[in-house]
mmCIF file of C-alpha atoms and ligand atoms in Angstrom:
data_model
loop_
_atom_site.group_PDB
_atom_site.id
_atom_site.type_symbol
_atom_site.label_atom_id
_atom_site.label_comp_id
_atom_site.label_asym_id
_atom_site.label_seq_id
_atom_site.Cartn_x
_atom_site.Cartn_y
_atom_site.Cartn_z
ATOM 1 C CA MET A 551 -83.597 123.398 -144.758
ATOM 2 C CA PRO A 552 -84.511 119.600 -144.531
ATOM 3 C CA ILE A 553 -84.967 117.665 -148.395
ATOM 4 C CA LEU A 554 -88.220 115.028 -148.580
ATOM 5 C CA VAL A 555 -88.575 113.160 -152.020
ATOM 6 C CA HIS A 556 -92.620 113.129 -152.574
ATOM 7 C CA LYS A 557 -92.955 110.203 -155.022
ATOM 8 C CA TYR A 558 -96.892 109.807 -156.314
ATOM 9 C CA GLY A 559 -97.745 106.377 -157.788
ATOM 10 C CA GLY A 560 -99.824 105.149 -159.894
ATOM 11 C CA THR A 561 -103.931 105.222 -158.099
ATOM 12 C CA SER A 562 -102.629 108.151 -156.361
ATOM 13 C CA MET A 563 -101.615 110.387 -160.380
ATOM 14 C CA GLY A 564 -105.206 108.633 -161.455
ATOM 15 C CA ASN A 565 -106.873 111.927 -162.046
ATOM 16 C CA ILE A 566 -106.922 115.596 -161.939
ATOM 17 C CA GLU A 567 -108.407 115.916 -158.486
ATOM 18 C CA ARG A 568 -105.728 113.561 -156.542
ATOM 19 C CA ILE A 569 -102.739 115.262 -158.461
ATOM 20 C CA LEU A 570 -104.247 118.984 -156.818
ATOM 21 C CA SER A 571 -105.119 117.101 -153.691
ATOM 22 C CA ASN A 572 -100.986 116.054 -153.743
ATOM 23 C CA ALA A 573 -99.813 119.792 -154.781
ATOM 24 C CA ARG A 574 -101.660 121.107 -151.784
ATOM 25 C CA ARG A 575 -99.821 118.311 -149.685
ATOM 26 C CA ILE A 576 -96.318 119.345 -150.777
ATOM 27 C CA ALA A 577 -96.648 123.304 -150.696
ATOM 28 C CA ALA A 578 -98.033 121.989 -146.624
ATOM 29 C CA ASP A 579 -94.586 120.315 -146.202
ATOM 30 C CA ILE A 580 -92.571 123.562 -147.894
ATOM 31 C CA GLN A 581 -95.072 125.590 -145.378
ATOM 32 C CA LYS A 582 -93.537 123.491 -142.634
ATOM 33 C CA GLY A 583 -89.730 124.218 -143.668
ATOM 34 C CA TYR A 584 -89.126 121.537 -146.400
ATOM 35 C CA GLN A 585 -87.354 121.639 -149.878
ATOM 36 C CA VAL A 586 -89.989 118.854 -151.416
ATOM 37 C CA ALA A 587 -88.896 117.143 -154.827
ATOM 38 C CA VAL A 588 -91.280 115.002 -156.665
ATOM 39 C CA VAL A 589 -90.969 111.683 -158.488
ATOM 40 C CA VAL A 590 -94.154 110.232 -160.132
ATOM 41 C CA SER A 591 -95.355 107.297 -161.823
ATOM 42 C CA ALA A 592 -97.795 106.927 -164.892
ATOM 43 C CA MET A 593 -101.538 107.979 -164.246
ATOM 44 C CA SER A 594 -102.974 104.181 -162.834
ATOM 45 C CA GLY A 595 -103.579 101.575 -165.977
ATOM 46 C CA GLU A 596 -101.883 103.871 -168.295
ATOM 47 C CA THR A 597 -98.276 101.520 -169.069
ATOM 48 C CA ASN A 598 -99.736 98.885 -169.464
ATOM 49 C CA ARG A 599 -101.936 100.641 -171.753
ATOM 50 C CA LEU A 600 -99.064 101.541 -173.729
ATOM 51 C CA LEU A 601 -97.821 98.223 -173.825
ATOM 52 C CA ALA A 602 -100.808 96.777 -175.006
ATOM 53 C CA LEU A 603 -100.606 98.585 -177.369
ATOM 54 C CA ALA A 604 -97.035 97.452 -177.963
ATOM 55 C CA ASP A 605 -97.998 93.852 -178.205
ATOM 56 C CA GLU A 606 -100.136 94.079 -180.257
ATOM 57 C CA ILE A 607 -97.983 94.637 -182.806
ATOM 58 C CA ASP A 608 -95.404 92.728 -181.937
ATOM 59 C CA PRO A 609 -95.160 90.783 -177.583
ATOM 60 C CA HIS A 610 -90.775 90.408 -178.498
ATOM 61 C CA SER A 611 -91.067 94.729 -180.920
ATOM 62 C CA SER A 612 -87.486 96.782 -179.834
ATOM 63 C CA GLY A 613 -86.584 97.288 -176.873
ATOM 64 C CA ARG A 614 -85.654 100.869 -177.377
ATOM 65 C CA GLU A 615 -89.048 101.390 -178.940
ATOM 66 C CA ARG A 616 -90.694 100.022 -175.762
ATOM 67 C CA ASP A 617 -88.905 102.125 -173.758
ATOM 68 C CA MET A 618 -89.546 104.953 -175.892
ATOM 69 C CA LEU A 619 -93.002 104.161 -175.604
ATOM 70 C CA ALA A 620 -93.909 102.545 -172.219
ATOM 71 C CA SER A 621 -91.668 105.965 -170.610
ATOM 72 C CA ALA A 622 -94.240 108.505 -172.138
ATOM 73 C CA GLY A 623 -97.232 108.251 -168.887
ATOM 74 C CA GLU A 624 -94.667 109.566 -166.748
ATOM 75 C CA GLN A 625 -93.819 112.241 -169.372
ATOM 76 C CA VAL A 626 -97.327 113.076 -168.829
ATOM 77 C CA SER A 627 -97.016 113.153 -165.122
ATOM 78 C CA ILE A 628 -94.703 115.339 -164.651
ATOM 79 C CA ALA A 629 -96.509 117.855 -166.684
ATOM 80 C CA LEU A 630 -100.030 117.970 -164.804
ATOM 81 C CA MET A 631 -98.266 117.631 -162.110
ATOM 82 C CA ALA A 632 -96.076 120.675 -161.905
ATOM 83 C CA MET A 633 -98.731 122.424 -164.047
ATOM 84 C CA ALA A 634 -100.980 121.522 -160.492
ATOM 85 C CA LEU A 635 -97.953 123.329 -158.194
ATOM 86 C CA HIS A 636 -98.447 126.408 -160.206
ATOM 87 C CA LYS A 637 -102.144 126.226 -159.986
ATOM 88 C CA VAL A 638 -101.944 126.238 -155.578
ATOM 89 C CA GLY A 639 -99.090 128.838 -155.801
ATOM 90 C CA VAL A 640 -95.755 126.875 -155.828
ATOM 91 C CA GLU A 641 -92.462 127.175 -157.989
ATOM 92 C CA ALA A 642 -92.100 123.859 -159.613
ATOM 93 C CA VAL A 643 -90.519 122.609 -162.713
ATOM 94 C CA SER A 644 -90.924 119.277 -164.365
ATOM 95 C CA PHE A 645 -88.022 117.558 -165.755
ATOM 96 C CA THR A 646 -88.414 113.873 -167.606
ATOM 97 C CA ALA A 647 -85.304 111.736 -167.035
ATOM 98 C CA LEU A 648 -82.522 113.121 -169.165
ATOM 99 C CA GLN A 649 -82.828 116.202 -168.048
ATOM 100 C CA ALA A 650 -82.790 115.334 -164.330
ATOM 101 C CA GLY A 651 -79.483 113.749 -165.237
ATOM 102 C CA ILE A 652 -80.635 110.273 -164.562
ATOM 103 C CA HIS A 653 -78.207 108.146 -165.965
ATOM 104 C CA SER A 654 -78.368 104.013 -166.521
ATOM 105 C CA ASP A 655 -77.221 100.908 -167.844
ATOM 106 C CA PRO A 656 -78.344 100.139 -171.909
ATOM 107 C CA PHE A 657 -80.220 97.291 -171.090
ATOM 108 C CA HIS A 658 -83.758 98.411 -172.523
ATOM 109 C CA THR A 659 -86.532 97.424 -170.468
ATOM 110 C CA ARG A 660 -84.532 96.596 -167.259
ATOM 111 C CA ALA A 661 -81.610 99.522 -167.071
ATOM 112 C CA LYS A 662 -80.112 99.831 -163.936
ATOM 113 C CA ILE A 663 -79.310 103.336 -162.935
ATOM 114 C CA THR A 664 -75.871 103.645 -162.429
ATOM 115 C CA SER A 665 -75.955 107.466 -161.530
ATOM 116 C CA ILE A 666 -77.634 111.211 -160.658
ATOM 117 C CA ASP A 667 -76.007 114.241 -161.723
ATOM 118 C CA THR A 668 -78.529 116.483 -159.289
ATOM 119 C CA SER A 669 -77.371 119.911 -160.831
ATOM 120 C CA ARG A 670 -80.465 121.000 -162.633
ATOM 121 C CA LEU A 671 -83.132 119.460 -159.743
ATOM 122 C CA ARG A 672 -80.816 121.918 -156.785
ATOM 123 C CA GLU A 673 -80.887 125.159 -158.995
ATOM 124 C CA VAL A 674 -84.926 124.245 -158.673
ATOM 125 C CA LEU A 675 -85.208 123.527 -155.117
ATOM 126 C CA ASP A 676 -82.639 126.805 -153.643
ATOM 127 C CA ARG A 677 -84.634 129.386 -155.719
ATOM 128 C CA GLY A 678 -87.704 127.473 -153.445
ATOM 129 C CA GLY A 679 -88.903 125.567 -156.392
ATOM 130 C CA VAL A 680 -90.210 122.178 -156.768
ATOM 131 C CA PRO A 681 -88.467 120.255 -159.635
ATOM 132 C CA VAL A 682 -90.540 117.180 -160.599
ATOM 133 C CA VAL A 683 -89.296 113.952 -162.062
ATOM 134 C CA ALA A 684 -90.056 111.211 -163.876
ATOM 135 C CA GLY A 685 -89.811 108.005 -162.868
ATOM 136 C CA PHE A 686 -89.239 104.610 -164.244
ATOM 137 C CA GLN A 687 -87.040 106.304 -166.680
ATOM 138 C CA GLY A 688 -83.544 106.202 -167.607
ATOM 139 C CA VAL A 689 -81.282 107.710 -170.531
ATOM 140 C CA THR A 690 -77.932 106.104 -171.733
ATOM 141 C CA ASP A 691 -74.243 107.734 -171.903
ATOM 142 C CA ASN A 692 -75.729 107.742 -175.917
ATOM 143 C CA MET A 693 -79.108 110.535 -174.698
ATOM 144 C CA GLU A 694 -80.913 106.750 -175.697
ATOM 145 C CA ILE A 695 -84.235 106.118 -173.174
ATOM 146 C CA THR A 696 -84.920 103.547 -171.025
ATOM 147 C CA THR A 697 -87.212 102.451 -169.157
ATOM 148 C CA LEU A 698 -86.473 100.965 -165.132
ATOM 149 C CA GLY A 699 -88.748 97.515 -164.871
ATOM 150 C CA ARG A 700 -92.799 97.341 -164.037
ATOM 151 C CA GLY A 701 -92.555 99.625 -160.899
ATOM 152 C CA ALA A 702 -89.137 100.612 -160.978
ATOM 153 C CA SER A 703 -90.867 104.753 -159.359
ATOM 154 C CA ASP A 704 -89.663 103.653 -156.812
ATOM 155 C CA THR A 705 -86.595 102.793 -157.643
ATOM 156 C CA SER A 706 -86.267 106.583 -158.962
ATOM 157 C CA ALA A 707 -87.384 108.068 -155.388
ATOM 158 C CA ALA A 708 -85.075 106.058 -152.798
ATOM 159 C CA ALA A 709 -82.146 106.786 -155.892
ATOM 160 C CA LEU A 710 -83.174 110.250 -156.604
ATOM 161 C CA ALA A 711 -83.510 111.407 -152.137
ATOM 162 C CA ALA A 712 -79.934 109.065 -151.509
ATOM 163 C CA ALA A 713 -78.351 111.986 -154.739
ATOM 164 C CA LEU A 714 -80.156 114.575 -153.119
ATOM 165 C CA GLY A 715 -78.716 113.609 -149.460
ATOM 166 C CA ALA A 716 -82.915 113.927 -148.211
ATOM 167 C CA GLU A 717 -84.069 113.236 -144.719
ATOM 168 C CA ARG A 718 -86.398 111.175 -145.808
ATOM 169 C CA CYS A 719 -88.329 110.181 -148.397
ATOM 170 C CA ASP A 720 -92.272 109.590 -148.679
ATOM 171 C CA ILE A 721 -94.149 106.400 -151.251
ATOM 172 C CA TYR A 722 -97.422 107.322 -151.514
ATOM 173 C CA THR A 723 -99.529 104.340 -152.607
ATOM 174 C CA ASP A 724 -102.852 103.513 -152.348
ATOM 175 C CA VAL A 725 -102.289 101.093 -149.318
ATOM 176 C CA ASP A 726 -101.631 103.046 -146.195
ATOM 177 C CA GLY A 727 -98.662 101.364 -144.880
ATOM 178 C CA VAL A 728 -96.921 98.047 -145.039
ATOM 179 C CA TYR A 729 -98.924 95.072 -142.685
ATOM 180 C CA ALA A 730 -97.624 92.248 -140.491
ATOM 181 C CA ALA A 731 -99.372 89.471 -142.547
ATOM 182 C CA ASP A 732 -101.394 89.935 -145.558
ATOM 183 C CA PRO A 733 -105.245 91.991 -144.230
ATOM 184 C CA ARG A 734 -107.049 89.780 -146.996
ATOM 185 C CA ILE A 735 -105.726 87.087 -145.899
ATOM 186 C CA VAL A 736 -105.902 87.700 -142.059
ATOM 187 C CA ARG A 737 -108.509 90.444 -140.700
ATOM 188 C CA GLY A 738 -107.503 93.107 -138.804
ATOM 189 C CA ALA A 739 -103.233 92.072 -139.343
ATOM 190 C CA LYS A 740 -101.827 95.178 -137.566
ATOM 191 C CA LYS A 741 -100.050 98.125 -139.273
ATOM 192 C CA ILE A 742 -96.209 98.043 -138.955
ATOM 193 C CA GLU A 743 -94.801 101.469 -138.035
ATOM 194 C CA ARG A 744 -91.829 101.021 -138.058
ATOM 195 C CA ILE A 745 -89.430 98.038 -139.667
ATOM 196 C CA SER A 746 -85.558 98.165 -140.047
ATOM 197 C CA PHE A 747 -84.418 97.896 -143.972
ATOM 198 C CA ASP A 748 -83.231 94.662 -143.312
ATOM 199 C CA GLU A 749 -86.523 93.286 -142.571
ATOM 200 C CA MET A 750 -88.280 94.960 -145.566
ATOM 201 C CA LEU A 751 -85.742 93.083 -147.479
ATOM 202 C CA GLU A 752 -86.691 90.286 -145.947
ATOM 203 C CA MET A 753 -89.846 90.426 -147.001
ATOM 204 C CA ALA A 754 -89.923 91.211 -150.222
ATOM 205 C CA GLY A 755 -88.381 88.647 -150.673
ATOM 206 C CA ALA A 756 -90.769 86.588 -149.473
ATOM 207 C CA GLY A 757 -93.805 87.526 -151.240
ATOM 208 C CA SER A 758 -94.492 91.063 -150.131
ATOM 209 C CA LYS A 759 -95.529 92.904 -152.885
ATOM 210 C CA VAL A 760 -95.288 96.751 -151.419
ATOM 211 C CA LEU A 761 -92.421 98.339 -152.585
ATOM 212 C CA GLN A 762 -90.626 96.970 -155.561
ATOM 213 C CA THR A 763 -87.271 94.992 -153.923
ATOM 214 C CA ARG A 764 -84.328 97.408 -155.354
ATOM 215 C CA SER A 765 -85.934 100.609 -154.032
ATOM 216 C CA VAL A 766 -85.032 98.712 -150.303
ATOM 217 C CA VAL A 767 -81.360 98.444 -151.875
ATOM 218 C CA PHE A 768 -81.025 102.069 -152.789
ATOM 219 C CA ALA A 769 -82.319 103.557 -149.092
ATOM 220 C CA LYS A 770 -80.762 101.283 -147.644
ATOM 221 C CA LYS A 771 -77.089 101.509 -148.883
ATOM 222 C CA TYR A 772 -77.499 105.735 -148.474
ATOM 223 C CA ARG A 773 -79.402 104.995 -145.152
ATOM 224 C CA VAL A 774 -82.559 107.926 -145.791
ATOM 225 C CA PRO A 775 -85.151 106.698 -144.161
ATOM 226 C CA LEU A 776 -88.158 105.523 -146.905
ATOM 227 C CA GLN A 777 -92.422 105.849 -145.447
ATOM 228 C CA VAL A 778 -95.047 104.236 -147.341
ATOM 229 C CA LEU A 779 -98.591 105.397 -146.818
ATOM 230 C CA THR A 780 -101.253 106.479 -148.479
ATOM 231 C CA SER A 781 -102.481 109.105 -150.599
ATOM 232 C CA PHE A 782 -105.854 109.392 -149.504
ATOM 233 C CA GLU A 783 -105.945 109.710 -146.049
ATOM 234 C CA ASP A 784 -103.941 111.772 -144.202
ATOM 235 C CA LYS A 785 -101.965 109.792 -141.410
ATOM 236 C CA PRO A 786 -98.647 108.796 -140.934
ATOM 237 C CA GLY A 787 -97.442 105.000 -142.757
ATOM 238 C CA THR A 788 -95.025 102.854 -142.193
ATOM 239 C CA MET A 789 -91.357 103.676 -141.777
ATOM 240 C CA ILE A 790 -88.590 101.823 -143.187
ATOM 241 C CA SER A 791 -85.072 102.553 -141.691
ATOM 242 C CA GLU A 792 -82.078 101.527 -140.136
ATOM 243 C CA GLU A 793 -82.531 99.093 -137.019
ATOM 244 C CA VAL A 794 -83.214 100.513 -133.479
ATOM 245 C CA LYS A 795 -82.805 98.914 -130.728
ATOM 246 C CA GLU A 796 -86.704 98.921 -129.795
ATOM 247 C CA MET A 797 -87.772 96.504 -132.345
ATOM 248 C CA GLU A 798 -86.075 94.185 -130.559
ATOM 249 C CA ASP A 799 -88.657 94.077 -128.238
ATOM 250 C CA ILE A 800 -90.837 92.452 -131.328
ATOM 251 C CA LEU A 801 -90.374 88.564 -131.802
ATOM 252 C CA VAL A 802 -92.010 88.654 -135.349
ATOM 253 C CA THR A 803 -92.562 91.588 -136.921
ATOM 254 C CA GLY A 804 -94.304 90.709 -140.488
ATOM 255 C CA ILE A 805 -96.064 86.955 -141.993
ATOM 256 C CA CYS A 806 -95.388 86.793 -146.015
ATOM 257 C CA SER A 807 -97.419 83.558 -148.306
ATOM 258 C CA ASP A 808 -96.260 83.413 -151.048
ATOM 259 C CA LYS A 809 -96.848 80.746 -153.717
ATOM 260 C CA THR A 810 -95.401 81.252 -156.840
ATOM 261 C CA GLU A 811 -92.380 78.691 -156.674
ATOM 262 C CA ALA A 812 -92.117 74.595 -157.950
ATOM 263 C CA ARG A 813 -90.254 71.911 -155.963
ATOM 264 C CA ILE A 814 -88.100 70.028 -158.005
ATOM 265 C CA THR A 815 -86.222 66.854 -156.288
ATOM 266 C CA LEU A 816 -84.065 64.229 -157.336
ATOM 267 C CA TRP A 817 -84.295 61.269 -155.679
ATOM 268 C CA GLY A 818 -80.895 59.108 -155.293
ATOM 269 C CA ILE A 819 -77.597 60.831 -156.714
ATOM 270 C CA PRO A 820 -74.512 60.201 -155.444
ATOM 271 C CA ASP A 821 -73.591 61.744 -152.499
ATOM 272 C CA GLN A 822 -70.149 63.497 -153.116
ATOM 273 C CA PRO A 823 -68.537 66.522 -154.555
ATOM 274 C CA GLY A 824 -69.277 68.187 -157.389
ATOM 275 C CA ILE A 825 -73.008 66.394 -157.912
ATOM 276 C CA ALA A 826 -74.846 69.560 -156.120
ATOM 277 C CA ALA A 827 -72.327 72.600 -158.498
ATOM 278 C CA GLN A 828 -73.062 69.998 -161.427
ATOM 279 C CA ILE A 829 -76.883 70.715 -161.056
ATOM 280 C CA PHE A 830 -76.961 74.016 -160.041
ATOM 281 C CA GLU A 831 -73.971 74.829 -162.663
ATOM 282 C CA GLY A 832 -76.764 73.919 -165.008
ATOM 283 C CA LEU A 833 -79.722 76.460 -164.061
ATOM 284 C CA SER A 834 -77.686 79.215 -163.653
ATOM 285 C CA ASN A 835 -76.880 78.574 -167.082
ATOM 286 C CA GLN A 836 -79.868 79.271 -168.077
ATOM 287 C CA GLY A 837 -80.548 81.935 -166.011
ATOM 288 C CA ILE A 838 -82.996 79.916 -163.688
ATOM 289 C CA SER A 839 -82.609 81.120 -160.219
ATOM 290 C CA VAL A 840 -83.481 78.833 -157.557
ATOM 291 C CA ASP A 841 -84.583 80.333 -154.155
ATOM 292 C CA MET A 842 -84.408 77.010 -151.250
ATOM 293 C CA ILE A 843 -82.438 74.025 -150.977
ATOM 294 C CA ILE A 844 -82.787 71.437 -149.321
ATOM 295 C CA GLN A 845 -80.324 68.177 -149.702
ATOM 296 C CA SER A 846 -80.374 64.499 -147.470
ATOM 297 C CA LYS A 847 -78.506 61.566 -147.426
ATOM 298 C CA GLY A 848 -79.807 58.589 -148.169
ATOM 299 C CA GLN A 849 -79.370 55.224 -148.480
ATOM 300 C CA ASP A 850 -75.776 53.160 -150.222
ATOM 301 C CA GLY A 851 -74.352 56.701 -150.570
ATOM 302 C CA LEU A 852 -76.655 58.060 -151.766
ATOM 303 C CA ALA A 853 -78.791 61.766 -151.349
ATOM 304 C CA ASN A 854 -81.499 63.470 -152.395
ATOM 305 C CA MET A 855 -82.443 66.722 -153.575
ATOM 306 C CA SER A 856 -84.596 69.564 -153.621
ATOM 307 C CA PHE A 857 -85.194 73.011 -154.621
ATOM 308 C CA THR A 858 -87.610 75.660 -155.575
ATOM 309 C CA VAL A 859 -87.131 77.865 -157.952
ATOM 310 C CA THR A 860 -90.107 80.223 -159.540
ATOM 311 C CA LYS A 861 -93.482 78.598 -161.503
ATOM 312 C CA PRO A 862 -92.522 81.151 -164.378
ATOM 313 C CA ASP A 863 -88.735 78.912 -164.551
ATOM 314 C CA LEU A 864 -90.736 75.407 -163.987
ATOM 315 C CA SER A 865 -90.322 73.750 -167.800
ATOM 316 C CA ASP A 866 -86.825 75.225 -167.520
ATOM 317 C CA ALA A 867 -85.717 73.682 -164.500
ATOM 318 C CA VAL A 868 -87.318 70.374 -164.969
ATOM 319 C CA ARG A 869 -85.829 70.674 -168.418
ATOM 320 C CA VAL A 870 -82.537 71.358 -167.704
ATOM 321 C CA THR A 871 -83.050 68.980 -164.149
ATOM 322 C CA GLU A 872 -83.663 66.205 -166.645
ATOM 323 C CA LYS A 873 -80.542 66.118 -168.360
ATOM 324 C CA LEU A 874 -78.212 65.126 -165.900
ATOM 325 C CA ILE A 875 -80.170 63.186 -164.875
ATOM 326 C CA ASP A 876 -78.557 60.420 -167.235
ATOM 327 C CA THR A 877 -74.954 61.598 -165.842
ATOM 328 C CA LEU A 878 -76.244 61.890 -162.173
ATOM 329 C CA LYS A 879 -77.792 58.192 -162.692
ATOM 330 C CA ALA A 880 -79.884 59.712 -159.809
ATOM 331 C CA ARG A 881 -83.365 57.092 -159.235
ATOM 332 C CA GLN A 882 -86.238 59.576 -159.252
ATOM 333 C CA MET A 883 -87.292 62.724 -160.130
ATOM 334 C CA GLY A 884 -90.673 64.479 -158.723
ATOM 335 C CA VAL A 885 -91.832 67.857 -159.937
ATOM 336 C CA ASP A 886 -94.254 69.354 -157.188
ATOM 337 C CA GLU A 887 -95.633 73.117 -157.990
ATOM 338 C CA LYS A 888 -98.454 72.630 -155.357
ATOM 339 C CA ILE A 889 -96.337 74.208 -152.617
ATOM 340 C CA ALA A 890 -96.619 77.413 -150.110
ATOM 341 C CA LYS A 891 -93.682 79.453 -148.674
ATOM 342 C CA VAL A 892 -95.164 80.754 -145.760
ATOM 343 C CA THR A 893 -91.598 83.078 -144.052
ATOM 344 C CA ILE A 894 -92.195 84.935 -140.714
ATOM 345 C CA VAL A 895 -89.198 87.787 -140.437
ATOM 346 C CA GLY A 896 -88.262 89.960 -136.644
ATOM 347 C CA VAL A 897 -84.739 91.512 -135.858
ATOM 348 C CA GLY A 898 -85.709 90.382 -132.802
ATOM 349 C CA MET A 899 -84.762 86.492 -133.377
ATOM 350 C CA LYS A 900 -81.715 87.986 -132.910
ATOM 351 C CA ALA A 901 -82.263 88.537 -128.929
ATOM 352 C CA HIS A 902 -84.492 86.269 -127.923
ATOM 353 C CA GLY A 903 -84.376 82.532 -128.953
ATOM 354 C CA GLY A 904 -87.631 79.774 -129.548
ATOM 355 C CA VAL A 905 -89.000 80.974 -131.878
ATOM 356 C CA ALA A 906 -87.847 78.492 -134.437
ATOM 357 C CA ALA A 907 -89.505 76.758 -132.455
ATOM 358 C CA ARG A 908 -92.882 78.198 -132.514
ATOM 359 C CA MET A 909 -93.666 78.403 -134.967
ATOM 360 C CA PHE A 910 -93.003 74.892 -135.793
ATOM 361 C CA ARG A 911 -95.540 73.933 -132.908
ATOM 362 C CA CYS A 912 -97.929 76.241 -134.332
ATOM 363 C CA LEU A 913 -98.185 74.830 -137.490
ATOM 364 C CA ALA A 914 -98.307 71.293 -135.793
ATOM 365 C CA ASP A 915 -101.312 71.786 -133.483
ATOM 366 C CA LYS A 916 -103.142 72.494 -137.219
ATOM 367 C CA GLY A 917 -102.366 69.372 -139.103
ATOM 368 C CA ILE A 918 -99.585 70.994 -141.410
ATOM 369 C CA ASN A 919 -96.411 69.487 -142.592
ATOM 370 C CA ILE A 920 -93.687 70.748 -143.516
ATOM 371 C CA TYR A 921 -91.628 69.963 -146.467
ATOM 372 C CA MET A 922 -89.114 72.516 -146.735
ATOM 373 C CA ILE A 923 -87.071 74.412 -144.077
ATOM 374 C CA SER A 924 -85.010 77.800 -144.531
ATOM 375 C CA THR A 925 -83.148 80.553 -142.288
ATOM 376 C CA SER A 926 -81.886 83.852 -142.330
ATOM 377 C CA GLU A 927 -80.542 85.432 -138.779
ATOM 378 C CA ILE A 928 -83.954 87.239 -139.151
ATOM 379 C CA ARG A 929 -85.856 84.835 -140.915
ATOM 380 C CA ILE A 930 -87.670 81.101 -140.971
ATOM 381 C CA SER A 931 -88.937 80.336 -144.383
ATOM 382 C CA VAL A 932 -90.884 76.939 -144.626
ATOM 383 C CA VAL A 933 -92.339 75.160 -147.305
ATOM 384 C CA ILE A 934 -96.140 73.509 -147.146
ATOM 385 C CA ASP A 935 -98.252 71.506 -149.169
ATOM 386 C CA GLU A 936 -100.458 75.230 -151.135
ATOM 387 C CA ASP A 937 -103.729 74.583 -149.559
ATOM 388 C CA TYR A 938 -102.546 75.287 -145.847
ATOM 389 C CA THR A 939 -101.401 78.837 -146.660
ATOM 390 C CA GLU A 940 -103.680 80.861 -145.397
ATOM 391 C CA LEU A 941 -104.308 78.582 -142.182
ATOM 392 C CA ALA A 942 -100.712 78.548 -141.595
ATOM 393 C CA VAL A 943 -100.224 82.808 -141.771
ATOM 394 C CA ARG A 944 -103.072 83.541 -140.095
ATOM 395 C CA SER A 945 -102.613 80.251 -137.077
ATOM 396 C CA LEU A 946 -99.624 82.010 -136.853
ATOM 397 C CA ALA A 947 -100.041 85.833 -136.949
ATOM 398 C CA LYS A 948 -102.926 85.149 -133.384
ATOM 399 C CA GLU A 949 -99.925 83.024 -132.462
ATOM 400 C CA PHE A 950 -96.874 85.848 -133.104
ATOM 401 C CA ASP A 951 -99.737 89.435 -131.495
ATOM 402 C CA LEU A 952 -100.523 90.137 -135.648
ATOM 403 C CA VAL A 953 -103.355 90.609 -134.737
ATOM 404 C CA ASP A 954 -105.454 93.465 -133.298
ATOM 405 C CA GLU A 955 -108.631 91.800 -130.715
ATOM 406 C CA SER A 956 -110.919 95.076 -131.244
ATOM 407 C CA VAL A 957 -111.138 94.753 -135.358
ATOM 408 C CA GLU A 958 -111.053 91.285 -135.242
ATOM 409 C CA GLU A 959 -113.926 90.592 -132.694
ATOM 410 C CA LYS A 960 -115.988 94.035 -134.508
ATOM 411 C CA GLY A 961 -115.923 92.005 -137.968
ATOM 412 C CA ALA A 962 -116.415 88.907 -136.443
HETATM 413 N N1 LIG B 1560 -95.623 102.379 -164.415
HETATM 414 C C1 LIG B 1560 -94.243 102.333 -163.843
HETATM 415 C C2 LIG B 1560 -95.606 101.136 -163.925
HETATM 416 O O1 LIG B 1560 -96.475 101.167 -164.353
HETATM 417 C C3 LIG B 1560 -93.262 102.283 -162.969
HETATM 418 C C4 LIG B 1560 -94.465 102.382 -162.207
HETATM 419 O O2 LIG B 1560 -94.904 102.784 -162.240
HETATM 420 O O3 LIG B 1560 -93.591 102.397 -160.741
HETATM 421 O O4 LIG B 1560 -94.557 99.931 -164.353
HETATM 422 MG MG1 MG B 1561 -96.103 101.343 -158.884
#
């Protein structure tokens, strides 16, 4: 029998009524001939509440104890979900990560799944029951409880779907899918019906927060389609799957914007081998990751270099870079926090030329200046002045046909 994994996020587990409604949906999928395994998050707000208690004692409290505490939220959810399934006549057994065999590395609060031993879960599935597994948790070889990072129950679900060889992993949440642009910025933004793993990964890297990136990495590696859909209404969501030919017919699948980065520029650095290596080794030694980089030739055998880092890393990055100014004999350094990265993503770019030109023309027509550009085979990102973010996203959404005109007019 085909296996489905259902994952319920915090809002979908928000109260008993919602939990019972999820149980009825699970029962319906079993009726349709599926075996269903369930992964749940803590009830909405619960993980924050628990970690706030820890912070009241000490924001730097031990990772082991923080994990012991935070993992409790999911333990509440699995028990309630199992009881709700019993109530609607479905056999169900709750499992913590330890019981479910979700093994992780020992890095508390940010552990990574290393393997899943599904034998106990399969026993339940094979007798027609539903294993209800705690998301977010892992267990080390020494039987220590870990957590996998905030928002990681998506990743637990994708990993479990992979381990069980599931036909699909349905991620139930409070939005009804992935949108081609943020509907809070673009009124009438279209919902994406189907998107490839690679496009979704580019979207996540460009600021889309619908799914935890690691969950998409798992799904891609093990070729398990993910569906993002709402638990509040009965309708299809967005399918994230391997690329199919028809996806190329659409030039641009989605647009994202990201205001979380800042730019550092060094003017007048020597144009010779080893300089870039010095700068970026210095940053990487401090655990700072760099997103976009531009180098251009200046005058007198000198070059200019700009790069972006996330705002929380900015002060550390400035410190590292300032130290290098003397060694590199750079002329000047500048910092700009008022920038935004705007990205368009689409596998259609592989087959069709001219997308970049259309993007830049569209921005130019609105008088928006481009500071930096970076591309991949299926993505174009530009850095612009933060004040123009919304205008850029709206104009590009129109340009690439990502707005549902009827909704737009009705709402206007
Ligand atoms: N409950 C955890 C969190 O709030 C995991 C999750 O919801 O994905 O981060
Ligand atoms: Mg979540």
